[in-house]
PDB file of C-alpha atoms and ligand atoms in Angstrom:
ATOM      1  CA  UNK A  48     -30.235  14.081 -69.205  1.00 38.00           C
ATOM      2  CA  UNK A  49     -28.037  12.452 -66.569  1.00 42.00           C
ATOM      3  CA  UNK A  50     -26.297  14.820 -64.173  1.00 41.00           C
ATOM      4  CA  UNK A  51     -22.660  13.855 -64.830  1.00 45.00           C
ATOM      5  CA  UNK A  52     -22.905  14.221 -68.598  1.00 55.00           C
ATOM      6  CA  UNK A  53     -24.807  17.493 -68.208  1.00 51.00           C
ATOM      7  CA  UNK A  54     -22.046  18.845 -65.974  1.00 53.00           C
ATOM      8  CA  UNK A  55     -19.525  17.726 -68.552  1.00 56.00           C
ATOM      9  CA  UNK A  56     -21.472  19.409 -71.320  1.00 55.00           C
ATOM     10  CA  UNK A  57     -21.523  22.666 -69.385  1.00 54.00           C
ATOM     11  CA  UNK A  58     -17.792  22.463 -68.826  1.00 55.00           C
ATOM     12  CA  UNK A  59     -17.262  21.862 -72.530  1.00 52.00           C
ATOM     13  CA  UNK A  60     -19.487  24.815 -73.344  1.00 57.00           C
ATOM     14  CA  UNK A  61     -17.210  27.024 -71.258  1.00 50.00           C
ATOM     15  CA  UNK A  62     -14.121  25.665 -73.004  1.00 50.00           C
ATOM     16  CA  UNK A  63     -15.756  26.258 -76.352  1.00 50.00           C
ATOM     17  CA  UNK A  64     -16.798  29.760 -75.294  1.00 51.00           C
ATOM     18  CA  UNK A  65     -13.199  30.735 -74.724  1.00 48.00           C
ATOM     19  CA  UNK A  66     -11.858  29.109 -77.872  1.00 46.00           C
ATOM     20  CA  UNK A  67     -14.585  30.255 -80.259  1.00 46.00           C
ATOM     21  CA  UNK A  68     -13.888  33.518 -82.012  1.00 42.00           C
ATOM     22  CA  UNK A  69     -17.417  34.928 -82.150  1.00 44.00           C
ATOM     23  CA  UNK A  70     -17.361  37.726 -84.714  1.00 44.00           C
ATOM     24  CA  UNK A  71     -19.299  40.949 -84.188  1.00 39.00           C
ATOM     25  CA  UNK A  72     -21.526  40.013 -87.114  1.00 45.00           C
ATOM     26  CA  UNK A  73     -22.962  36.955 -85.347  1.00 46.00           C
ATOM     27  CA  UNK A  74     -26.715  36.997 -85.783  1.00 46.00           C
ATOM     28  CA  UNK A  75     -26.583  39.466 -88.661  1.00 51.00           C
ATOM     29  CA  UNK A  76     -28.294  37.564 -91.438  1.00 51.00           C
ATOM     30  CA  UNK A  77     -28.803  40.572 -93.735  1.00 60.00           C
ATOM     31  CA  UNK A  78     -26.211  39.261 -96.219  1.00 76.00           C
ATOM     32  CA  UNK A  79     -27.501  35.694 -95.938  1.00 90.00           C
ATOM     33  CA  UNK A  80     -27.723  33.917 -99.321  1.00 95.00           C
ATOM     34  CA  UNK A  81     -30.797  31.727 -99.893  1.00 96.00           C
ATOM     35  CA  UNK A  82     -30.492  28.062 -98.831  1.00 96.00           C
ATOM     36  CA  UNK A  83     -30.952  27.048-102.503  1.00 97.00           C
ATOM     37  CA  UNK A  84     -27.982  29.216-103.530  1.00 97.00           C
ATOM     38  CA  UNK A  85     -25.817  27.652-100.802  1.00 98.00           C
ATOM     39  CA  UNK A  86     -26.765  24.105-101.822  1.00 98.00           C
ATOM     40  CA  UNK A  87     -25.969  24.939-105.466  1.00 98.00           C
ATOM     41  CA  UNK A  88     -22.609  26.370-104.393  1.00 98.00           C
ATOM     42  CA  UNK A  89     -21.823  23.223-102.403  1.00 98.00           C
ATOM     43  CA  UNK A  90     -22.673  21.035-105.381  1.00 97.00           C
ATOM     44  CA  UNK A  91     -20.363  23.059-107.592  1.00 98.00           C
ATOM     45  CA  UNK A  92     -17.490  22.771-105.076  1.00 98.00           C
ATOM     46  CA  UNK A  93     -18.027  18.995-104.689  1.00 97.00           C
ATOM     47  CA  UNK A  94     -17.737  18.571-108.462  1.00 97.00           C
ATOM     48  CA  UNK A  95     -14.384  20.322-108.740  1.00 98.00           C
ATOM     49  CA  UNK A  96     -11.438  18.445-107.136  1.00 97.00           C
ATOM     50  CA  UNK A  97      -9.345  21.601-106.598  1.00 98.00           C
ATOM     51  CA  UNK A  98     -12.148  23.558-104.900  1.00 98.00           C
ATOM     52  CA  UNK A  99     -13.127  20.489-102.898  1.00 98.00           C
ATOM     53  CA  UNK A 100      -9.688  19.910-101.386  1.00 98.00           C
ATOM     54  CA  UNK A 101      -9.450  23.622-100.514  1.00 98.00           C
ATOM     55  CA  UNK A 102     -12.912  23.486 -98.886  1.00 98.00           C
ATOM     56  CA  UNK A 103     -11.970  20.366 -96.915  1.00 98.00           C
ATOM     57  CA  UNK A 104      -8.865  22.118 -95.621  1.00 98.00           C
ATOM     58  CA  UNK A 105     -10.847  25.189 -94.549  1.00 98.00           C
ATOM     59  CA  UNK A 106     -13.627  23.024 -93.146  1.00 98.00           C
ATOM     60  CA  UNK A 107     -11.175  21.199 -90.916  1.00 97.00           C
ATOM     61  CA  UNK A 108      -9.973  24.533 -89.506  1.00 97.00           C
ATOM     62  CA  UNK A 109     -13.461  25.901 -88.873  1.00 97.00           C
ATOM     63  CA  UNK A 110     -14.642  22.629 -87.323  1.00 97.00           C
ATOM     64  CA  UNK A 111     -11.762  22.517 -84.807  1.00 96.00           C
ATOM     65  CA  UNK A 112     -13.876  24.229 -82.143  1.00 94.00           C
ATOM     66  CA  UNK A 113     -16.834  21.869 -82.681  1.00 95.00           C
ATOM     67  CA  UNK A 114     -14.694  18.971 -81.474  1.00 95.00           C
ATOM     68  CA  UNK A 115     -15.164  20.057 -77.856  1.00 93.00           C
ATOM     69  CA  UNK A 116     -18.725  18.784 -77.986  1.00 95.00           C
ATOM     70  CA  UNK A 117     -19.083  16.746 -81.194  1.00 96.00           C
ATOM     71  CA  UNK A 118     -15.855  14.770 -80.617  1.00 96.00           C
ATOM     72  CA  UNK A 119     -12.785  14.164 -82.760  1.00 94.00           C
ATOM     73  CA  UNK A 120     -13.781  13.988 -86.428  1.00 95.00           C
ATOM     74  CA  UNK A 121     -17.428  14.457 -85.394  1.00 97.00           C
ATOM     75  CA  UNK A 122     -17.628  11.218 -83.393  1.00 96.00           C
ATOM     76  CA  UNK A 123     -19.498  12.331 -80.271  1.00 96.00           C
ATOM     77  CA  UNK A 124     -18.924  10.745 -76.883  1.00 92.00           C
ATOM     78  CA  UNK A 125     -21.646  12.802 -75.166  1.00 94.00           C
ATOM     79  CA  UNK A 126     -25.094  11.155 -75.154  1.00 92.00           C
ATOM     80  CA  UNK A 127     -27.048  14.318 -75.975  1.00 94.00           C
ATOM     81  CA  UNK A 128     -24.652  15.597 -78.634  1.00 96.00           C
ATOM     82  CA  UNK A 129     -25.100  14.176 -82.142  1.00 97.00           C
ATOM     83  CA  UNK A 130     -22.432  12.463 -84.207  1.00 97.00           C
ATOM     84  CA  UNK A 131     -21.614  14.521 -87.263  1.00 98.00           C
ATOM     85  CA  UNK A 132     -19.013  12.141 -88.755  1.00 97.00           C
ATOM     86  CA  UNK A 133     -20.139  10.843 -92.169  1.00 97.00           C
ATOM     87  CA  UNK A 134     -23.458  12.672 -91.814  1.00 97.00           C
ATOM     88  CA  UNK A 135     -24.795  13.594 -95.264  1.00 97.00           C
ATOM     89  CA  UNK A 136     -23.387  16.928 -96.477  1.00 98.00           C
ATOM     90  CA  UNK A 137     -26.660  18.353 -97.830  1.00 98.00           C
ATOM     91  CA  UNK A 138     -28.385  17.595 -94.524  1.00 98.00           C
ATOM     92  CA  UNK A 139     -25.571  19.154 -92.449  1.00 98.00           C
ATOM     93  CA  UNK A 140     -25.692  22.331 -94.523  1.00 98.00           C
ATOM     94  CA  UNK A 141     -29.487  22.453 -94.275  1.00 98.00           C
ATOM     95  CA  UNK A 142     -29.415  22.164 -90.479  1.00 97.00           C
ATOM     96  CA  UNK A 143     -26.731  24.842 -90.113  1.00 97.00           C
ATOM     97  CA  UNK A 144     -28.842  27.102 -92.357  1.00 97.00           C
ATOM     98  CA  UNK A 145     -31.883  26.373 -90.174  1.00 96.00           C
ATOM     99  CA  UNK A 146     -29.980  27.300 -86.978  1.00 96.00           C
ATOM    100  CA  UNK A 147     -28.778  30.501 -88.676  1.00 96.00           C
ATOM    101  CA  UNK A 148     -32.273  31.475 -89.837  1.00 94.00           C
ATOM    102  CA  UNK A 149     -33.882  30.579 -86.491  1.00 93.00           C
ATOM    103  CA  UNK A 150     -35.856  27.696 -88.035  1.00 94.00           C
ATOM    104  CA  UNK A 151     -34.279  25.207 -85.649  1.00 95.00           C
ATOM    105  CA  UNK A 152     -33.939  26.016 -81.965  1.00 92.00           C
ATOM    106  CA  UNK A 153     -31.203  24.918 -79.621  1.00 89.00           C
ATOM    107  CA  UNK A 154     -29.326  26.581 -76.771  1.00 88.00           C
ATOM    108  CA  UNK A 155     -28.399  30.184 -77.555  1.00 89.00           C
ATOM    109  CA  UNK A 156     -24.812  29.031 -77.262  1.00 88.00           C
ATOM    110  CA  UNK A 157     -25.093  26.320 -79.887  1.00 86.00           C
ATOM    111  CA  UNK A 158     -26.974  28.648 -82.226  1.00 91.00           C
ATOM    112  CA  UNK A 159     -24.256  31.261 -81.673  1.00 92.00           C
ATOM    113  CA  UNK A 160     -21.555  28.776 -82.671  1.00 92.00           C
ATOM    114  CA  UNK A 161     -23.249  28.214 -86.019  1.00 95.00           C
ATOM    115  CA  UNK A 162     -24.108  31.865 -86.595  1.00 94.00           C
ATOM    116  CA  UNK A 163     -20.431  32.675 -86.085  1.00 95.00           C
ATOM    117  CA  UNK A 164     -19.651  30.745 -89.307  1.00 97.00           C
ATOM    118  CA  UNK A 165     -19.818  32.547 -92.643  1.00 97.00           C
ATOM    119  CA  UNK A 166     -21.941  30.871 -95.366  1.00 97.00           C
ATOM    120  CA  UNK A 167     -18.725  29.662 -97.081  1.00 97.00           C
ATOM    121  CA  UNK A 168     -17.487  28.191 -93.811  1.00 98.00           C
ATOM    122  CA  UNK A 169     -20.807  26.375 -93.326  1.00 98.00           C
ATOM    123  CA  UNK A 170     -20.351  24.699 -96.723  1.00 98.00           C
ATOM    124  CA  UNK A 171     -16.729  23.805 -95.961  1.00 98.00           C
ATOM    125  CA  UNK A 172     -17.599  22.390 -92.522  1.00 98.00           C
ATOM    126  CA  UNK A 173     -20.473  20.316 -93.970  1.00 98.00           C
ATOM    127  CA  UNK A 174     -18.188  18.848 -96.642  1.00 98.00           C
ATOM    128  CA  UNK A 175     -15.397  18.162 -94.134  1.00 98.00           C
ATOM    129  CA  UNK A 176     -17.631  16.433 -91.569  1.00 98.00           C
ATOM    130  CA  UNK A 177     -19.425  14.364 -94.212  1.00 98.00           C
ATOM    131  CA  UNK A 178     -16.070  12.828 -95.137  1.00 97.00           C
ATOM    132  CA  UNK A 179     -14.916  11.939 -91.620  1.00 97.00           C
ATOM    133  CA  UNK A 180     -14.894   8.215 -90.845  1.00 95.00           C
ATOM    134  CA  UNK A 181     -17.253   6.838 -88.216  1.00 93.00           C
ATOM    135  CA  UNK A 182     -15.707   5.279 -85.116  1.00 90.00           C
ATOM    136  CA  UNK A 183     -17.726   2.158 -84.386  1.00 82.00           C
ATOM    137  CA  UNK A 184     -19.048   1.447 -80.920  1.00 75.00           C
ATOM    138  CA  UNK A 185     -17.724  -1.610 -79.079  1.00 71.00           C
ATOM    139  CA  UNK A 186     -19.747  -4.794 -79.558  1.00 61.00           C
ATOM    140  CA  UNK A 187     -20.606  -4.751 -75.838  1.00 58.00           C
ATOM    141  CA  UNK A 188     -22.692  -1.607 -76.386  1.00 62.00           C
ATOM    142  CA  UNK A 189     -24.948  -3.352 -78.903  1.00 66.00           C
ATOM    143  CA  UNK A 190     -28.311  -4.656 -77.776  1.00 71.00           C
ATOM    144  CA  UNK A 191     -30.714  -5.112 -80.629  1.00 75.00           C
ATOM    145  CA  UNK A 192     -34.322  -3.894 -80.222  1.00 88.00           C
ATOM    146  CA  UNK A 193     -36.661  -6.144 -82.210  1.00 93.00           C
ATOM    147  CA  UNK A 194     -39.628  -3.867 -81.450  1.00 95.00           C
ATOM    148  CA  UNK A 195     -37.613  -0.871 -82.717  1.00 97.00           C
ATOM    149  CA  UNK A 196     -36.739  -2.691 -85.925  1.00 96.00           C
ATOM    150  CA  UNK A 197     -40.378  -3.599 -86.608  1.00 97.00           C
ATOM    151  CA  UNK A 198     -41.464   0.028 -86.238  1.00 98.00           C
ATOM    152  CA  UNK A 199     -38.556   1.321 -88.269  1.00 98.00           C
ATOM    153  CA  UNK A 200     -39.237  -1.099 -91.132  1.00 97.00           C
ATOM    154  CA  UNK A 201     -42.896  -0.096 -91.131  1.00 98.00           C
ATOM    155  CA  UNK A 202     -42.673   3.687 -90.758  1.00 98.00           C
ATOM    156  CA  UNK A 203     -39.200   5.031 -91.432  1.00 98.00           C
ATOM    157  CA  UNK A 204     -37.387   2.886 -93.953  1.00 98.00           C
ATOM    158  CA  UNK A 205     -38.956   4.556 -97.011  1.00 98.00           C
ATOM    159  CA  UNK A 206     -37.029   7.766 -96.345  1.00 98.00           C
ATOM    160  CA  UNK A 207     -34.083   6.867 -94.096  1.00 98.00           C
ATOM    161  CA  UNK A 208     -33.258   3.608 -95.916  1.00 98.00           C
ATOM    162  CA  UNK A 209     -32.819   0.006 -94.738  1.00 96.00           C
ATOM    163  CA  UNK A 210     -29.265   0.759 -93.606  1.00 95.00           C
ATOM    164  CA  UNK A 211     -30.303   4.028 -91.870  1.00 97.00           C
ATOM    165  CA  UNK A 212     -27.963   6.086 -94.030  1.00 97.00           C
ATOM    166  CA  UNK A 213     -30.542   8.414 -95.575  1.00 97.00           C
ATOM    167  CA  UNK A 214     -29.764  10.424 -98.708  1.00 97.00           C
ATOM    168  CA  UNK A 215     -27.935  13.689 -99.296  1.00 93.00           C
ATOM    169  CA  UNK A 216     -30.774  15.648 -97.671  1.00 93.00           C
ATOM    170  CA  UNK A 217     -32.268  12.998 -95.369  1.00 97.00           C
ATOM    171  CA  UNK A 218     -30.150  12.371 -92.287  1.00 98.00           C
ATOM    172  CA  UNK A 219     -28.150   9.302 -91.547  1.00 98.00           C
ATOM    173  CA  UNK A 220     -29.447   7.737 -88.305  1.00 97.00           C
ATOM    174  CA  UNK A 221     -27.329   4.566 -88.059  1.00 96.00           C
ATOM    175  CA  UNK A 222     -25.103   4.617 -84.968  1.00 93.00           C
ATOM    176  CA  UNK A 223     -26.442   8.012 -83.812  1.00 96.00           C
ATOM    177  CA  UNK A 224     -26.271   8.768 -80.064  1.00 95.00           C
ATOM    178  CA  UNK A 225     -29.264   7.200 -78.313  1.00 93.00           C
ATOM    179  CA  UNK A 226     -30.203  10.143 -76.081  1.00 96.00           C
ATOM    180  CA  UNK A 227     -29.945  12.531 -79.013  1.00 97.00           C
ATOM    181  CA  UNK A 228     -32.257  10.319 -81.112  1.00 97.00           C
ATOM    182  CA  UNK A 229     -34.837  10.258 -78.314  1.00 97.00           C
ATOM    183  CA  UNK A 230     -34.621  14.035 -77.886  1.00 97.00           C
ATOM    184  CA  UNK A 231     -34.971  14.665 -81.637  1.00 98.00           C
ATOM    185  CA  UNK A 232     -38.034  12.412 -82.005  1.00 98.00           C
ATOM    186  CA  UNK A 233     -39.659  13.921 -78.917  1.00 98.00           C
ATOM    187  CA  UNK A 234     -39.105  17.423 -80.279  1.00 97.00           C
ATOM    188  CA  UNK A 235     -40.671  16.694 -83.668  1.00 97.00           C
ATOM    189  CA  UNK A 236     -43.626  15.049 -81.921  1.00 98.00           C
ATOM    190  CA  UNK A 237     -44.186  17.923 -79.472  1.00 96.00           C
ATOM    191  CA  UNK A 238     -44.666  20.510 -82.229  1.00 92.00           C
ATOM    192  CA  UNK A 239     -43.157  23.137 -79.913  1.00 93.00           C
ATOM    193  CA  UNK A 240     -41.068  24.684 -82.708  1.00 92.00           C
ATOM    194  CA  UNK A 241     -37.650  23.417 -81.612  1.00 94.00           C
ATOM    195  CA  UNK A 242     -37.551  21.174 -84.671  1.00 95.00           C
ATOM    196  CA  UNK A 243     -39.945  21.809 -87.489  1.00 94.00           C
ATOM    197  CA  UNK A 244     -40.401  19.444 -90.408  1.00 96.00           C
ATOM    198  CA  UNK A 245     -43.859  18.470 -91.707  1.00 96.00           C
ATOM    199  CA  UNK A 246     -42.749  14.935 -92.660  1.00 97.00           C
ATOM    200  CA  UNK A 247     -41.211  14.175 -89.283  1.00 98.00           C
ATOM    201  CA  UNK A 248     -44.166  15.784 -87.505  1.00 97.00           C
ATOM    202  CA  UNK A 249     -46.488  13.402 -89.351  1.00 97.00           C
ATOM    203  CA  UNK A 250     -44.390  10.318 -88.667  1.00 98.00           C
ATOM    204  CA  UNK A 251     -43.861  10.985 -84.943  1.00 98.00           C
ATOM    205  CA  UNK A 252     -47.368  12.217 -84.083  1.00 97.00           C
ATOM    206  CA  UNK A 253     -48.681   8.811 -83.002  1.00 97.00           C
ATOM    207  CA  UNK A 254     -45.508   7.426 -81.417  1.00 98.00           C
ATOM    208  CA  UNK A 255     -45.659   6.517 -77.737  1.00 98.00           C
ATOM    209  CA  UNK A 256     -42.690   7.134 -75.426  1.00 98.00           C
ATOM    210  CA  UNK A 257     -41.862   3.417 -75.525  1.00 97.00           C
ATOM    211  CA  UNK A 258     -41.901   3.500 -79.355  1.00 97.00           C
ATOM    212  CA  UNK A 259     -39.389   6.355 -79.277  1.00 98.00           C
ATOM    213  CA  UNK A 260     -37.138   4.454 -76.865  1.00 96.00           C
ATOM    214  CA  UNK A 261     -37.339   1.293 -78.997  1.00 96.00           C
ATOM    215  CA  UNK A 262     -36.614   3.152 -82.232  1.00 97.00           C
ATOM    216  CA  UNK A 263     -33.630   4.952 -80.686  1.00 96.00           C
ATOM    217  CA  UNK A 264     -32.310   1.681 -79.221  1.00 94.00           C
ATOM    218  CA  UNK A 265     -32.545   0.034 -82.639  1.00 95.00           C
ATOM    219  CA  UNK A 266     -30.930   2.896 -84.568  1.00 96.00           C
ATOM    220  CA  UNK A 267     -28.026   3.497 -82.208  1.00 94.00           C
ATOM    221  CA  UNK A 268     -26.712  -0.054 -82.740  1.00 91.00           C
ATOM    222  CA  UNK A 269     -27.319  -0.134 -86.498  1.00 91.00           C
ATOM    223  CA  UNK A 270     -23.868  -0.396 -88.135  1.00 82.00           C
ATOM    224  CA  UNK A 271     -23.027   3.192 -89.036  1.00 75.00           C
TER     225      UNK A 271
HETATM  226  C1  LIG W 447     -21.296  23.304 -76.462  1.00 51.79           C
HETATM  227  C2  LIG W 447     -21.371  22.097 -77.207  1.00 51.79           C
HETATM  228  C3  LIG W 447     -21.420  22.237 -78.721  1.00 51.79           C
HETATM  229  C4  LIG W 447     -20.512  22.849 -79.549  1.00 51.79           C
HETATM  230  C5  LIG W 447     -19.214  23.525 -79.162  1.00 51.79           C
HETATM  231  C6  LIG W 447     -21.009  22.661 -80.902  1.00 51.79           C
HETATM  232  N1  LIG W 447     -22.181  21.956 -80.877  1.00 51.79           N
HETATM  233 FE1  LIG W 447     -23.287  21.410 -82.505  1.00 51.79          FE
HETATM  234  N2  LIG W 447     -24.684  20.589 -81.282  1.00 51.79           N
HETATM  235  C7  LIG W 447     -24.606  20.515 -79.909  1.00 51.79           C
HETATM  236  C8  LIG W 447     -25.829  19.928 -79.399  1.00 51.79           C
HETATM  237  C9  LIG W 447     -26.156  19.670 -77.920  1.00 51.79           C
HETATM  238  C10 LIG W 447     -26.643  19.633 -80.524  1.00 51.79           C
HETATM  239  C11 LIG W 447     -28.063  19.083 -80.542  1.00 51.79           C
HETATM  240  C12 LIG W 447     -28.917  20.313 -80.498  1.00 51.79           C
HETATM  241  C13 LIG W 447     -30.366  20.147 -80.676  1.00 51.79           C
HETATM  242  O1  LIG W 447     -30.838  19.257 -81.372  1.00 51.79           O
HETATM  243  O2  LIG W 447     -31.047  21.016 -80.103  1.00 51.79           O
HETATM  244  C14 LIG W 447     -25.878  20.058 -81.703  1.00 51.79           C
HETATM  245  C15 LIG W 447     -26.348  19.929 -83.011  1.00 51.79           C
HETATM  246  C16 LIG W 447     -25.611  20.244 -84.132  1.00 51.79           C
HETATM  247  C17 LIG W 447     -26.025  19.975 -85.499  1.00 51.79           C
HETATM  248  C18 LIG W 447     -27.277  19.252 -85.939  1.00 51.79           C
HETATM  249  C19 LIG W 447     -26.934  17.782 -86.151  1.00 51.79           C
HETATM  250  C20 LIG W 447     -28.068  16.914 -86.597  1.00 51.79           C
HETATM  251  O3  LIG W 447     -27.860  15.690 -86.654  1.00 51.79           O
HETATM  252  O4  LIG W 447     -29.146  17.412 -86.898  1.00 51.79           O
HETATM  253  C21 LIG W 447     -25.048  20.446 -86.322  1.00 51.79           C
HETATM  254  C22 LIG W 447     -25.014  20.383 -87.838  1.00 51.79           C
HETATM  255  C23 LIG W 447     -24.020  21.015 -85.461  1.00 51.79           C
HETATM  256  N3  LIG W 447     -24.381  20.873 -84.146  1.00 51.79           N
HETATM  257  C24 LIG W 447     -22.870  21.595 -85.924  1.00 51.79           C
HETATM  258  C25 LIG W 447     -21.912  22.164 -85.099  1.00 51.79           C
HETATM  259  C26 LIG W 447     -20.736  22.836 -85.607  1.00 51.79           C
HETATM  260  C27 LIG W 447     -20.402  22.988 -87.095  1.00 51.79           C
HETATM  261  C28 LIG W 447     -20.033  23.288 -84.523  1.00 51.79           C
HETATM  262  C29 LIG W 447     -18.744  24.080 -84.508  1.00 51.79           C
HETATM  263  C30 LIG W 447     -18.744  25.297 -85.289  1.00 51.79           C
HETATM  264  C31 LIG W 447     -20.782  22.888 -83.330  1.00 51.79           C
HETATM  265  N4  LIG W 447     -21.910  22.223 -83.724  1.00 51.79           N
HETATM  266  C32 LIG W 447     -20.380  23.140 -82.027  1.00 51.79           C
HETATM  267  C33 LIG W 447     -23.555  20.956 -79.125  1.00 51.79           C
HETATM  268  C34 LIG W 447     -22.468  21.667 -79.579  1.00 51.79           C
HETATM  269  C1  LIG W 448     -41.213  11.104 -95.537  1.00 51.79           C
HETATM  270  C2  LIG W 448     -39.809  10.937 -95.229  1.00 51.79           C
HETATM  271  C3  LIG W 448     -39.454  10.580 -93.787  1.00 51.79           C
HETATM  272  C4  LIG W 448     -39.977   9.551 -93.013  1.00 51.79           C
HETATM  273  C5  LIG W 448     -41.034   8.511 -93.405  1.00 51.79           C
HETATM  274  C6  LIG W 448     -39.269   9.603 -91.754  1.00 51.79           C
HETATM  275  N1  LIG W 448     -38.342  10.633 -91.755  1.00 51.79           N
HETATM  276 FE1  LIG W 448     -37.073  11.109 -90.246  1.00 51.79          FE
HETATM  277  N2  LIG W 448     -36.449  12.749 -91.270  1.00 51.79           N
HETATM  278  C7  LIG W 448     -36.854  13.093 -92.554  1.00 51.79           C
HETATM  279  C8  LIG W 448     -36.296  14.409 -92.881  1.00 51.79           C
HETATM  280  C9  LIG W 448     -36.489  15.148 -94.180  1.00 51.79           C
HETATM  281  C10 LIG W 448     -35.551  14.812 -91.751  1.00 51.79           C
HETATM  282  C11 LIG W 448     -34.810  16.162 -91.548  1.00 51.79           C
HETATM  283  C12 LIG W 448     -35.860  17.122 -90.989  1.00 51.79           C
HETATM  284  C13 LIG W 448     -35.307  18.422 -90.433  1.00 51.79           C
HETATM  285  O1  LIG W 448     -34.862  19.266 -91.195  1.00 51.79           O
HETATM  286  O2  LIG W 448     -35.326  18.578 -89.194  1.00 51.79           O
HETATM  287  C14 LIG W 448     -35.656  13.752 -90.768  1.00 51.79           C
HETATM  288  C15 LIG W 448     -35.047  13.767 -89.526  1.00 51.79           C
HETATM  289  C16 LIG W 448     -35.046  12.737 -88.621  1.00 51.79           C
HETATM  290  C17 LIG W 448     -34.296  12.691 -87.376  1.00 51.79           C
HETATM  291  C18 LIG W 448     -33.325  13.751 -86.873  1.00 51.79           C
HETATM  292  C19 LIG W 448     -31.918  13.319 -87.233  1.00 51.79           C
HETATM  293  C20 LIG W 448     -30.846  14.227 -86.730  1.00 51.79           C
HETATM  294  O3  LIG W 448     -29.664  13.963 -87.045  1.00 51.79           O
HETATM  295  O4  LIG W 448     -31.136  15.188 -86.036  1.00 51.79           O
HETATM  296  C21 LIG W 448     -34.592  11.507 -86.772  1.00 51.79           C
HETATM  297  C22 LIG W 448     -34.049  11.003 -85.442  1.00 51.79           C
HETATM  298  C23 LIG W 448     -35.535  10.807 -87.629  1.00 51.79           C
HETATM  299  N3  LIG W 448     -35.783  11.589 -88.742  1.00 51.79           N
HETATM  300  C24 LIG W 448     -36.070   9.566 -87.342  1.00 51.79           C
HETATM  301  C25 LIG W 448     -37.134   9.005 -88.053  1.00 51.79           C
HETATM  302  C26 LIG W 448     -37.881   7.859 -87.599  1.00 51.79           C
HETATM  303  C27 LIG W 448     -37.559   7.056 -86.339  1.00 51.79           C
HETATM  304  C28 LIG W 448     -38.886   7.654 -88.502  1.00 51.79           C
HETATM  305  C29 LIG W 448     -40.001   6.625 -88.453  1.00 51.79           C
HETATM  306  C30 LIG W 448     -40.840   6.689 -87.253  1.00 51.79           C
HETATM  307  C31 LIG W 448     -38.723   8.667 -89.552  1.00 51.79           C
HETATM  308  N4  LIG W 448     -37.657   9.468 -89.229  1.00 51.79           N
HETATM  309  C32 LIG W 448     -39.510   8.753 -90.687  1.00 51.79           C
HETATM  310  C33 LIG W 448     -37.670  12.345 -93.373  1.00 51.79           C
HETATM  311  C34 LIG W 448     -38.428  11.264 -92.975  1.00 51.79           C
END
């Protein structure tokens, strides 16, 4: 993590700290519905135009505070903070559930931000972000990694797709922030519990550091 962006991240965390209304119930998961129930609820909302537009409106409100780090409409400008714009809704909900249940580890602050959302708000935020357009990076920022493409086509394409857009529950990787991609792959590989997924553990186990850099370099310039 480079020093200037880290300093900026810390500053943003302070801004977010003062703008986030952290309710007293943060961390209380006693009334937490099962992930399956939340995914079913999201599906139902998506299928009903009236409920969907209401959820999108509420999602926009709840996601206002996320902008400080994740950028306007979920288009991040910080290297270690992921884009959320046009990320797949089922995946976004799953990750927020994982943060809430302690199955994915991040800074206490980031976890607190998610735990401060009610289950309904998590669904609304996931739907809202999944519909935000992606801001494309300037052509100057694009350098293609042939080695990254070879590895991706061999190991990753079966799940994440040739265009890197995944499915409802498999994350979109195209255009993702390069530092964030490297961090995520390193975390799955390390098996230290920050990010736990048996499939990703299996597919990162034998990657070298240079493989991770090449894969991230390839994915970040893939048209989002
Ligand atoms: C202080 C900065 C900050 C704020 C504010 C913030 N986030 Fe994050 N968020 C991060 C960072 C950094 C990560 C990457 C964490 C990791 O992988 O450990 C992240 C990761 C995520 C992820 C996982 C994305 C993926 O691709 O797997 C989701 C979902 C998310 N944040 C949602 C939110 C929502 C919703 C809000 C607002 C309620 C929010 N964040 C506010 C910094 C922030
Ligand atoms: C068998 C299916 C499968 C294969 C093959 C696979 N992935 Fe994944 N990947 C997933 C799933 C599922 C997740 C979400 C896991 C979680 O909940 O953390 C994921 C998550 C990720 C993430 C985190 C995205 C984010 O927004 O945080 C990255 C990066 C990633 N995969 C890259 C790769 C790369 C690179 C390869 C090839 C070396 C690969 N994946 C191969 C299924 C797969």
